[in-house]
Backbone as ProteinMPNN parsed JSONL, in Angstrom:
{"seq_chain_A": "XXXXXXXXXXXXXXXXXXXXXXXXXXXXXXXXXXXXXXXXXXXXXXXXXXXXXXXXXXXXXXXXXXXXX", "coords_chain_A": {"N_chain_A": [[25.674, 15.874, 1.405], [22.191, 16.341, 1.667], [19.174, 14.334, 2.023], [17.133, 13.721, -0.839], [13.958, 14.413, -1.93], [11.248, 13.771, -4.105], [8.231, 14.522, -5.889], [6.548, 13.391, -8.554], [4.279, 14.559, -10.851], [1.892, 13.69, -13.163], [-0.34, 14.525, -15.759], [-2.687, 13.244, -17.865], [-4.142, 13.199, -21.231], [-6.804, 12.669, -20.741], [-7.318, 13.887, -18.409], [-6.499, 12.417, -16.228], [-4.725, 12.003, -13.274], [-1.497, 11.164, -12.272], [0.649, 10.356, -9.664], [3.935, 10.061, -8.479], [6.234, 9.138, -6.029], [9.595, 9.835, -5.127], [12.466, 8.832, -3.432], [11.357, 8.625, -0.913], [10.728, 6.482, 1.905], [8.788, 3.837, 3.165], [5.467, 4.464, 4.587], [5.467, 7.226, 4.557], [5.507, 8.445, 2.082], [2.885, 8.282, 1.124], [1.608, 9.967, 2.906], [2.7, 12.433, 2.143], [1.713, 12.684, -0.483], [-1.013, 12.804, 0.09], [-1.143, 15.309, 1.316], [-0.734, 16.943, -0.887], [-2.922, 16.348, -2.568], [-5.121, 16.999, -1.107], [-7.074, 19.003, -1.591], [-7.696, 18.538, -4.218], [-9.492, 16.635, -5.246], [-11.337, 13.539, -5.765], [-9.776, 10.386, -5.097], [-9.045, 7.689, -7.121], [-7.501, 5.265, -7.248], [-4.718, 3.897, -5.43], [-1.504, 2.931, -5.985], [1.021, 1.093, -4.591], [4.565, 1.234, -4.384], [7.573, -0.821, -4.192], [9.177, 0.522, -2.389], [7.433, 1.566, -0.563], [7.01, -0.439, 1.262], [9.394, -0.635, 2.553], [11.393, 0.079, 5.412], [11.927, 3.24, 6.911], [15.129, 4.541, 7.401], [16.515, 5.016, 10.571], [17.24, 8.203, 11.942], [18.773, 8.504, 14.088], [21.811, 7.586, 15.548], [23.315, 4.797, 17.053], [25.656, 4.321, 19.659], [28.188, 2.101, 20.336], [30.003, 0.762, 22.925], [32.967, -0.83, 24.008], [33.403, -2.468, 26.897], [35.101, -4.339, 27.89], [37.802, -5.832, 29.769]], "CA_chain_A": [[24.443, 16.322, 0.775], [21.015, 15.797, 2.33], [18.258, 13.495, 1.264], [16.359, 14.417, -1.86], [12.624, 13.85, -2.124], [10.549, 14.331, -5.258], [6.908, 14.03, -6.245], [6.334, 13.601, -9.983], [2.847, 14.607, -11.138], [1.584, 13.634, -14.596], [-1.758, 14.657, -16.106], [-2.818, 12.8, -19.258], [-5.14, 13.891, -22.057], [-8.13, 12.423, -20.173], [-7.272, 14.549, -17.107], [-6.147, 11.484, -15.156], [-3.516, 12.455, -12.6], [-0.655, 10.126, -11.698], [1.711, 10.906, -8.826], [4.947, 9.091, -8.073], [7.191, 9.715, -5.106], [10.959, 9.342, -5.248], [13.296, 9.138, -2.282], [10.659, 8.331, 0.335], [10.662, 5.084, 2.327], [7.657, 3.58, 4.048], [4.199, 5.152, 4.311], [5.644, 8.681, 4.512], [5.204, 8.889, 0.723], [1.434, 8.45, 1.015], [1.281, 11.184, 3.665], [3.07, 13.592, 1.328], [0.755, 12.782, -1.587], [-2.289, 13.253, 0.656], [-1.035, 16.753, 1.505], [-0.86, 17.585, -2.199], [-4.234, 16.146, -3.186], [-6.177, 17.281, -0.132], [-8.128, 19.812, -2.186], [-7.777, 18.311, -5.665], [-10.64, 15.822, -5.645], [-11.437, 12.134, -5.385], [-8.712, 9.467, -5.504], [-9.619, 6.423, -7.581], [-6.665, 4.149, -6.806], [-3.353, 4.15, -4.983], [-0.64, 1.778, -6.207], [2.211, 1.246, -3.772], [5.791, 0.666, -4.925], [8.305, -1.621, -3.211], [9.712, 1.419, -1.374], [6.403, 1.759, 0.463], [7.128, -1.512, 2.235], [10.699, -0.543, 3.193], [11.409, 0.912, 6.597], [12.773, 4.416, 6.838], [16.274, 4.402, 8.287], [16.489, 5.922, 11.705], [18.202, 9.288, 11.859], [19.589, 8.425, 15.294], [22.861, 6.575, 15.488], [23.644, 4.27, 18.369], [27.083, 4.178, 19.911], [28.459, 0.885, 21.065], [31.317, 0.827, 23.571], [33.468, -2.107, 24.495], [33.851, -2.301, 28.27], [35.868, -5.511, 28.337], [39.097, -5.471, 30.356]], "C_chain_A": [[23.27, 15.62, 1.446], [20.188, 14.907, 1.427], [17.48, 14.332, 0.272], [15.045, 13.679, -2.066], [11.98, 14.539, -3.324], [9.158, 13.73, -5.36], [6.706, 14.405, -7.709], [4.84, 13.51, -10.248], [2.661, 14.638, -12.643], [0.074, 13.725, -14.784], [-1.897, 14.281, -17.571], [-3.946, 13.55, -19.974], [-6.569, 13.693, -21.572], [-8.254, 13.022, -18.764], [-7.073, 13.588, -15.94], [-4.806, 11.922, -14.582], [-2.799, 11.251, -12.002], [0.436, 10.816, -10.894], [2.644, 9.783, -8.418], [5.919, 9.788, -7.138], [8.55, 9.054, -5.299], [11.739, 9.767, -4.012], [12.656, 8.847, -0.94], [10.752, 6.841, 0.632], [9.466, 4.946, 3.261], [6.449, 4.441, 3.702], [4.299, 6.683, 4.293], [5.279, 9.235, 3.131], [3.707, 9.149, 0.548], [0.995, 9.708, 1.761], [1.585, 12.433, 2.848], [2.103, 13.782, 0.159], [-0.591, 13.275, -1.073], [-2.285, 14.758, 0.9], [-1.277, 17.486, 0.188], [-2.288, 17.507, -2.717], [-5.404, 16.494, -2.286], [-7.351, 18.037, -0.757], [-8.297, 19.6, -3.685], [-8.987, 17.491, -6.095], [-10.522, 14.392, -5.192], [-10.246, 11.339, -5.911], [-9.368, 8.16, -5.92], [-8.812, 5.233, -7.079], [-5.319, 4.669, -6.313], [-2.575, 2.864, -5.194], [0.654, 2.023, -5.451], [3.403, 0.559, -4.44], [6.492, -0.149, -3.844], [8.876, -0.746, -2.093], [8.708, 1.67, -0.258], [6.591, 0.753, 1.607], [8.494, -1.537, 2.939], [10.595, 0.374, 4.409], [12.335, 2.099, 6.376], [13.914, 4.228, 7.83], [16.2, 5.454, 9.375], [17.562, 6.988, 11.549], [19.105, 9.307, 13.091], [20.607, 7.31, 15.133], [23.137, 6.091, 16.904], [25.156, 4.128, 18.475], [27.283, 2.945, 20.769], [29.876, 0.976, 21.621], [31.7, -0.552, 24.068], [34.043, -1.877, 25.884], [34.648, -3.498, 28.773], [37.249, -5.075, 28.804], [40.235, -6.16, 29.669]], "O_chain_A": [[23.352, 14.431, 1.757], [20.466, 14.751, 0.238], [17.202, 15.507, 0.513], [15.023, 12.478, -2.338], [12.15, 15.741, -3.528], [8.929, 12.584, -4.973], [6.695, 15.584, -8.063], [4.204, 12.511, -9.913], [3.205, 15.508, -13.324], [-0.694, 13.087, -14.064], [-1.295, 14.921, -18.434], [-4.608, 14.413, -19.396], [-7.458, 14.46, -21.943], [-9.184, 12.699, -18.024], [-7.43, 13.897, -14.804], [-3.861, 12.181, -15.327], [-3.405, 10.425, -11.319], [1.076, 11.75, -11.378], [2.203, 8.691, -8.057], [6.375, 10.896, -7.418], [8.638, 7.863, -5.598], [11.678, 10.924, -3.597], [13.348, 8.826, 0.077], [10.844, 6.027, -0.287], [9.178, 5.844, 4.052], [6.412, 5.072, 2.646], [3.303, 7.359, 4.037], [4.799, 10.363, 3.021], [3.311, 10.119, -0.098], [0.112, 10.43, 1.3], [0.808, 13.388, 2.862], [1.717, 14.909, -0.153], [-1.243, 14.083, -1.734], [-3.308, 15.416, 0.715], [-1.943, 18.521, 0.155], [-2.812, 18.488, -3.247], [-6.558, 16.302, -2.667], [-8.507, 17.727, -0.468], [-8.964, 20.391, -4.352], [-9.458, 17.649, -7.221], [-9.7, 14.067, -4.335], [-9.765, 11.577, -7.019], [-10.155, 7.587, -5.166], [-9.384, 4.286, -6.54], [-4.852, 5.731, -6.723], [-2.935, 1.821, -4.649], [1.309, 3.046, -5.648], [3.281, -0.537, -4.986], [6.047, -0.164, -2.696], [9.044, -1.218, -0.968], [9.098, 1.956, 0.874], [6.354, 1.072, 2.772], [8.721, -2.366, 3.82], [9.81, 1.322, 4.425], [13.383, 1.982, 5.742], [13.694, 3.805, 8.964], [15.871, 6.615, 9.133], [18.664, 6.706, 11.077], [20.091, 10.043, 13.128], [20.291, 6.227, 14.64], [23.185, 6.887, 17.842], [25.838, 3.847, 17.49], [26.628, 2.771, 21.797], [30.828, 1.233, 20.885], [30.851, -1.335, 24.494], [35.045, -1.18, 26.04], [34.842, -3.642, 29.98], [37.803, -4.09, 28.315], [41.391, -5.963, 30.042]]}, "name": "protein", "num_of_chains": 1, "seq": "XXXXXXXXXXXXXXXXXXXXXXXXXXXXXXXXXXXXXXXXXXXXXXXXXXXXXXXXXXXXXXXXXXXXX"}
């Protein structure tokens, strides 16, 4: 099964919008939120979770060969 990414959007009674990303690693989450809010209006604050500071795992795998005799 592939990776699953989610963006949870909550709007409270004062029309404050909160967005939370799930499944993203590193700054990719902020890029995805920016795509969503591009035409929504002004952003007051951005709070980063611990996942923001994690590196995304490379999709390339390295192969290591043992050439010893």
